[in-house]
mmCIF file of C-alpha atoms in Angstrom:
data_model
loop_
_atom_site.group_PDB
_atom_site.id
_atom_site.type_symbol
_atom_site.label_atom_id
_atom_site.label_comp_id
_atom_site.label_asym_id
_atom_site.label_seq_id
_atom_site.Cartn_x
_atom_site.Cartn_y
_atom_site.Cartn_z
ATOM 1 C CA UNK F 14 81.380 104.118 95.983
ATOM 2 C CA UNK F 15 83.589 101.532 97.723
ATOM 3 C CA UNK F 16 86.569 102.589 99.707
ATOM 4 C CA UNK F 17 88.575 100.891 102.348
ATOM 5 C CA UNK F 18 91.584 103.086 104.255
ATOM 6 C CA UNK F 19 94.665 102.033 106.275
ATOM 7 C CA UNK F 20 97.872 103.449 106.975
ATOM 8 C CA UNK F 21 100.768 102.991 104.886
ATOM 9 C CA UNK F 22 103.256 101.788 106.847
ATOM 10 C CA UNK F 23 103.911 101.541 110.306
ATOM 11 C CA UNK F 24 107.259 100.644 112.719
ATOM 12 C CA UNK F 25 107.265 98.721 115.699
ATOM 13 C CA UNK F 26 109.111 97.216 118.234
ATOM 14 C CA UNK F 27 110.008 93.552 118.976
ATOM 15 C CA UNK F 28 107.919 92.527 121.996
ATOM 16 C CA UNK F 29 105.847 95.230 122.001
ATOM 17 C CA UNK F 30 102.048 96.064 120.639
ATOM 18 C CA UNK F 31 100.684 97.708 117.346
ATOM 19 C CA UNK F 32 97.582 98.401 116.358
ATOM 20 C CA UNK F 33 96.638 98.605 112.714
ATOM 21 C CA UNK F 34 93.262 100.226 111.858
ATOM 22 C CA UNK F 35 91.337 100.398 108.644
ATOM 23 C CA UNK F 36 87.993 102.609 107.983
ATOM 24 C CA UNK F 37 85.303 101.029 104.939
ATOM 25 C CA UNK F 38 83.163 102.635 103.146
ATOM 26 C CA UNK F 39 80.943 99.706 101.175
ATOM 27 C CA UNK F 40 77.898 99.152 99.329
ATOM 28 C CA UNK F 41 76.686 96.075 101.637
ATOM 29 C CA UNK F 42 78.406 94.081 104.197
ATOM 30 C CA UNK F 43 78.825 90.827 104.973
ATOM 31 C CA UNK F 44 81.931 91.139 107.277
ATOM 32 C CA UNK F 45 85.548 92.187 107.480
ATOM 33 C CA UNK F 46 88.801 89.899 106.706
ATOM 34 C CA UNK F 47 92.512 90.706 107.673
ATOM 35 C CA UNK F 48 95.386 89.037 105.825
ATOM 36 C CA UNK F 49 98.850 88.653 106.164
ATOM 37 C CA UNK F 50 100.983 89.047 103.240
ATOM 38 C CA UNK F 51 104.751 88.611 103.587
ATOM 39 C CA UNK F 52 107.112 90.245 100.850
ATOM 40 C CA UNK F 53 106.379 87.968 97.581
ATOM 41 C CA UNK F 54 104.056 85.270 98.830
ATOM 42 C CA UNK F 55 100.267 84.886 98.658
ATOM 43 C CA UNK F 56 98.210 86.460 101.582
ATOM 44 C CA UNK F 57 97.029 84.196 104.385
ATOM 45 C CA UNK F 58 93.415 84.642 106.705
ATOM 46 C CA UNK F 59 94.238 85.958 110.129
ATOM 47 C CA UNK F 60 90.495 87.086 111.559
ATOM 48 C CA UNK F 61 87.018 87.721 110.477
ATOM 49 C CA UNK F 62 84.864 89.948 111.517
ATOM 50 C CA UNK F 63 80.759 90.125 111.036
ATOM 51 C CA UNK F 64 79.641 91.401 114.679
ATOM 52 C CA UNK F 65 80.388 94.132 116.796
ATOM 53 C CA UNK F 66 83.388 93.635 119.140
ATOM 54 C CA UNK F 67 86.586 92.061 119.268
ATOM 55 C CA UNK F 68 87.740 88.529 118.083
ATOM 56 C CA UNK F 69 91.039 87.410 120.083
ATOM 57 C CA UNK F 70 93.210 84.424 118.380
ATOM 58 C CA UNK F 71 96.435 83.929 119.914
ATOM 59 C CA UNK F 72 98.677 86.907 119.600
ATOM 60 C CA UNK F 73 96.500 88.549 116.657
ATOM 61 C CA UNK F 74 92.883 90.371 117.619
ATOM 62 C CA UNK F 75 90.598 91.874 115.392
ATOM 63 C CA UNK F 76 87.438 94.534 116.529
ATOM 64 C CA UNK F 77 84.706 95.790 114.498
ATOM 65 C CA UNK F 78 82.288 98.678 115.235
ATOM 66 C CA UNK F 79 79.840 98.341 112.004
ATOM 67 C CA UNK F 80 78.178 101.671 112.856
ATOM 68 C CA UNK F 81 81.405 103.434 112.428
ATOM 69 C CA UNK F 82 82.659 102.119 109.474
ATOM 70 C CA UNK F 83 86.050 101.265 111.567
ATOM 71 C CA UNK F 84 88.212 98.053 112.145
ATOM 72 C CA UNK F 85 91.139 97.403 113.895
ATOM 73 C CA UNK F 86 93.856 94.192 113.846
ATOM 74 C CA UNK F 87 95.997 94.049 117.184
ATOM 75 C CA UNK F 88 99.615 92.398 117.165
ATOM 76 C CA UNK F 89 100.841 91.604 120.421
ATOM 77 C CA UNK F 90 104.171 90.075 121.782
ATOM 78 C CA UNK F 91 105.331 91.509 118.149
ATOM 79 C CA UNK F 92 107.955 89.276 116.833
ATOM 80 C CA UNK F 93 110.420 89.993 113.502
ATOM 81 C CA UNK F 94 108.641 87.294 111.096
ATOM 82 C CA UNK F 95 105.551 89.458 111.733
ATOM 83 C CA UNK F 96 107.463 92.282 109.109
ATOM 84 C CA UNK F 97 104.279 92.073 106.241
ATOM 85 C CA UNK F 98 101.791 93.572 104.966
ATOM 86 C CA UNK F 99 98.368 93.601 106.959
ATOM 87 C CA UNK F 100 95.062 93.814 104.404
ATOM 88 C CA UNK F 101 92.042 95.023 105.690
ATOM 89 C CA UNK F 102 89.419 93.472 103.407
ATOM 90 C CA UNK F 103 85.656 93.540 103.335
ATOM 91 C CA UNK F 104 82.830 90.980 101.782
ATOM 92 C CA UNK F 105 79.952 93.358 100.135
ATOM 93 C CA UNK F 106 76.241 92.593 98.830
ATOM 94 C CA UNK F 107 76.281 89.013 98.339
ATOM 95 C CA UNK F 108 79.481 88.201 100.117
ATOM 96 C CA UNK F 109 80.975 86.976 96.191
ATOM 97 C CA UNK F 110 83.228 90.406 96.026
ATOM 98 C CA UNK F 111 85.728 90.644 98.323
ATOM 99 C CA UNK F 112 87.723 93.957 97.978
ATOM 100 C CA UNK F 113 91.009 94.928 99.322
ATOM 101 C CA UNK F 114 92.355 97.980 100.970
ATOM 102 C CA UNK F 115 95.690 98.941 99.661
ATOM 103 C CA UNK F 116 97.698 97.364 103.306
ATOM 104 C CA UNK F 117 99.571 98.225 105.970
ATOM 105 C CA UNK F 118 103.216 97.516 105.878
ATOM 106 C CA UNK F 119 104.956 96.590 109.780
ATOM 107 C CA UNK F 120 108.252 97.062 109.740
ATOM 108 C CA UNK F 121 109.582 95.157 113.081
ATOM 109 C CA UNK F 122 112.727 96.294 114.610
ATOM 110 C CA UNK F 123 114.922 94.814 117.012
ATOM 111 C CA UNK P 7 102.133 74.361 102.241
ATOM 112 C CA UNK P 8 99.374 76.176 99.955
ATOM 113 C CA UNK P 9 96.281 74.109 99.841
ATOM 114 C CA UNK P 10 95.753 75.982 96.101
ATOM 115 C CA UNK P 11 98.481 75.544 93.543
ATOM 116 C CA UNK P 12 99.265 78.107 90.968
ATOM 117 C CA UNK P 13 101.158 76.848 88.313
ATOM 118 C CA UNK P 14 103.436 78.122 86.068
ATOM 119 C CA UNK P 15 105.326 80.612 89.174
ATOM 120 C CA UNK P 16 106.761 82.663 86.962
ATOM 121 C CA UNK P 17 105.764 82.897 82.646
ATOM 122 C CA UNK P 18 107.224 85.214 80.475
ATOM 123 C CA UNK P 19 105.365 86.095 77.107
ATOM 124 C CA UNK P 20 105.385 87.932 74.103
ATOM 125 C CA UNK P 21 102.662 90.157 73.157
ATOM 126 C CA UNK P 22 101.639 87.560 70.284
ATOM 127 C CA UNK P 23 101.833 84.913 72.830
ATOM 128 C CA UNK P 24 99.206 82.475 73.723
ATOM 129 C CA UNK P 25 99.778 80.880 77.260
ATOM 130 C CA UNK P 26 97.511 80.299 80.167
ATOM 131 C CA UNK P 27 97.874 79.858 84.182
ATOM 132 C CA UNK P 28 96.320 76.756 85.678
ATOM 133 C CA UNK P 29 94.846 76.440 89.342
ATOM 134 C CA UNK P 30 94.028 73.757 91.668
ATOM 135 C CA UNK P 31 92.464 72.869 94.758
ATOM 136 C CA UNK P 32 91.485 69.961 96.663
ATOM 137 C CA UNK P 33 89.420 70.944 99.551
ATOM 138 C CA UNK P 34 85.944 70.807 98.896
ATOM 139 C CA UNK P 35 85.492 74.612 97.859
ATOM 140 C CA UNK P 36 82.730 75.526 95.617
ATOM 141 C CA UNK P 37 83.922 78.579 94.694
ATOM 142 C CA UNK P 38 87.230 80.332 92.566
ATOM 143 C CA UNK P 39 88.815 83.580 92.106
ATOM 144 C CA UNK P 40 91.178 85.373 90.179
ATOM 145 C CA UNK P 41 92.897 88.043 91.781
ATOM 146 C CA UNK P 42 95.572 90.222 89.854
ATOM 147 C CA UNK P 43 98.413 92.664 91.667
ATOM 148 C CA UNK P 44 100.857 95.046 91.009
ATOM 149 C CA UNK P 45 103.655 95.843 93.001
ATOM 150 C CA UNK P 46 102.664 97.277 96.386
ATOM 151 C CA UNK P 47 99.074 97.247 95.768
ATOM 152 C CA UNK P 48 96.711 95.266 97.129
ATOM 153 C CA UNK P 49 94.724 91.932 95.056
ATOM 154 C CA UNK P 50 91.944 93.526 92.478
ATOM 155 C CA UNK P 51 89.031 91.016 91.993
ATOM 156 C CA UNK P 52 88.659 89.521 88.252
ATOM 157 C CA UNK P 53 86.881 86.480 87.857
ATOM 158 C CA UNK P 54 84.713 84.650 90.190
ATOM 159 C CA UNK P 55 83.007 81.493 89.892
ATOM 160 C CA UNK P 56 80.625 79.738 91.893
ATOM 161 C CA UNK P 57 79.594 76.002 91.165
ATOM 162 C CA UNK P 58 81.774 76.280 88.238
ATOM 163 C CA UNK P 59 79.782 78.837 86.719
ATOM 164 C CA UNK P 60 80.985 82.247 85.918
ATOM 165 C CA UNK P 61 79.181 84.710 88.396
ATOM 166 C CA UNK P 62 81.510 88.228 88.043
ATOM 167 C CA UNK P 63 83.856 89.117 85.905
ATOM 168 C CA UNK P 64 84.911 92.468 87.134
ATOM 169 C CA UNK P 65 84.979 94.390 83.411
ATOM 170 C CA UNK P 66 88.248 92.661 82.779
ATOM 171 C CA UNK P 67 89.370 92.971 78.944
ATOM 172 C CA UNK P 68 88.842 89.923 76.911
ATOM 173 C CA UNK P 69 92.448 89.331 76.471
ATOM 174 C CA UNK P 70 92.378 87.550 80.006
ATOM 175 C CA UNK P 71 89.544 84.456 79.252
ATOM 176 C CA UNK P 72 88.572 82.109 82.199
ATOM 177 C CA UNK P 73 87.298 78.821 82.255
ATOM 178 C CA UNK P 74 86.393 76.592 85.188
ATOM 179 C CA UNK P 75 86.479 72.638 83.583
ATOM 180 C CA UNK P 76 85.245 71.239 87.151
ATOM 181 C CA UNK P 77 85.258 72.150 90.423
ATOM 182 C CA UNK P 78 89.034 71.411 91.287
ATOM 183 C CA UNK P 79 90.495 73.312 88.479
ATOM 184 C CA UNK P 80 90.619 77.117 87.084
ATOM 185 C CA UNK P 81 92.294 78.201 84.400
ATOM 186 C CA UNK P 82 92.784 81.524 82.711
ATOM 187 C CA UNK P 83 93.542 82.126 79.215
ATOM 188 C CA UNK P 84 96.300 85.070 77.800
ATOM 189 C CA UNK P 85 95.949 85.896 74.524
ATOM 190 C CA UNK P 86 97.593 89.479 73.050
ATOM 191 C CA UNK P 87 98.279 90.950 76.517
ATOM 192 C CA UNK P 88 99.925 94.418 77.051
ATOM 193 C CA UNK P 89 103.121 95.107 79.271
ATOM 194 C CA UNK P 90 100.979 96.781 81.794
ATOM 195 C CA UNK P 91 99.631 93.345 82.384
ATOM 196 C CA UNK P 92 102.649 92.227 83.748
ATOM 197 C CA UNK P 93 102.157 91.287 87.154
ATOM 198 C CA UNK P 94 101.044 88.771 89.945
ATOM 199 C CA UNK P 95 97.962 86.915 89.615
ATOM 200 C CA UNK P 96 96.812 85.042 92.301
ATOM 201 C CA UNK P 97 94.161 82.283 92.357
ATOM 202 C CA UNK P 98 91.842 81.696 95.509
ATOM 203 C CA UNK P 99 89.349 79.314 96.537
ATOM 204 C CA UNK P 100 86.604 79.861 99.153
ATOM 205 C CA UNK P 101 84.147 77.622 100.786
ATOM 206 C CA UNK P 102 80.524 78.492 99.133
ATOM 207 C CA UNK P 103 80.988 82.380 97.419
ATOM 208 C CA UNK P 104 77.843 83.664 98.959
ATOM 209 C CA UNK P 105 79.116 82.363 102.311
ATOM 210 C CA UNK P 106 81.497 84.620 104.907
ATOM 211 C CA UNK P 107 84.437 82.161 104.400
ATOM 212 C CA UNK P 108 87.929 83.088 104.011
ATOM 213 C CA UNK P 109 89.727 83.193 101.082
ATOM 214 C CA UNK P 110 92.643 80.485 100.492
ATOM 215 C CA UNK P 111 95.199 81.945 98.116
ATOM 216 C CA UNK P 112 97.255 79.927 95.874
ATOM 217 C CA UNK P 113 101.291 81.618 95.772
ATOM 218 C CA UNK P 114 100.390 83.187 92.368
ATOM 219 C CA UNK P 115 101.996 83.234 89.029
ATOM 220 C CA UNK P 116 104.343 86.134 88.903
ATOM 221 C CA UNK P 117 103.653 87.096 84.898
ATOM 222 C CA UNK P 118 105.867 89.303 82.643
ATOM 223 C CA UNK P 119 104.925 90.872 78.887
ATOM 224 C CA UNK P 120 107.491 91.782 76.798
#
């Protein structure tokens, strides 16, 4: 079976760092996605992920250890408009199905 | 800006209703989704087509039709839908569907069966 996990929710400070991790369990892989998805609005790409090791784009870094199953999106300098929900998605057999884990919802506090 | 539009935003329908949601995009992408989600949950994959051909359709009921008239547009087709249908549907594009690409998401059609 397919199954991708992440935390619920998760509170952080303004300024500060969070780390967001989500475990997969697929049949294939063809690399992990993160979106952004703010209260009512479609998600947006942050990272991809199809080797080992981490990806660093401005604030936001991603990290992927394939033989564990295991990915994990980094927030630094954490600032309120970064209040969404983080999805954790992977690209299976084929890389036509991508399938969502249920997201992560920061809650940044002043 | 979206780079995929969604329209209608929101549609409200009877359960006798016919009515569908249209999708664009402009970029170049080969491939189209159709992604449907409920409150707090995350997108669940429906339709996808590659080259304008159909190439899943994730066991959706055929109350929900697709159709892809060229590679710019997607449409999907409601016909005697259910109140547990109510809910956002989202349309995305991606470069080539058997390529790692990201998906672009359009800002959805928020959809509600009376």
């Amino acid at each position: 079976g397919q199954n991708i996990d992440q935390p619920t929710e998760m509170t952080a400070t303004e300024g500060a760092i969070v780390q967001i991790n989500c475990t997969y369990q697929t049949s294939g892989f063809n690399g992990l996605f993160w979106y952004q998805q703010h209260a009512g609005e479609a998600p947006t790409f942050l990272s991809y992920n199809v080797l080992d090791g981490l990806e660093e784009k401005g604030r936001f870094s991603s990290f992927l250890s394939r033989s564990k199953g295991y990915s994990y999106l980094l927030l630094k300098e954490l600032q309120m408009k970064d209040s969404a929900s983080y999805l954790c998605a992977v690209s299976g057999t084929g890389g036509f199905k991508t399938i969502f884990g249920a997201g992560t919802r920061l809650f940044v506090k002043a | 800006d979206t780079e995929v539009t969604q329209t209608p935003k929101h549609l409200v329908m009877g359960m006798t209703n016919k009515k569908s949601l249209k999708c664009e995009q402009h970029m170049g992408h080969r491939a189209m989704y159709w992604y449907k989600q409920k409150a707090k949950k995350p997108p669940e994959l429906m339709f996808v087509y590659s080259y304008e051909k159909l190439s899943i359709n994730e066991s959706v009921p055929s109350r929900f039709s697709p159709e892809c008239p060229n590679s710019s547009l997607l449409n999907l087709h409601l016909h005697a839908l259910q109140p547990e249908d109510s809910a956002l549907y989202l349309c995305a594009s991606s470069q080539d569907a058997a390529v790692k690409t990201p998906l672009h998401f359009g800002n959805g059609t928020r959809l509600t069966v009376t």
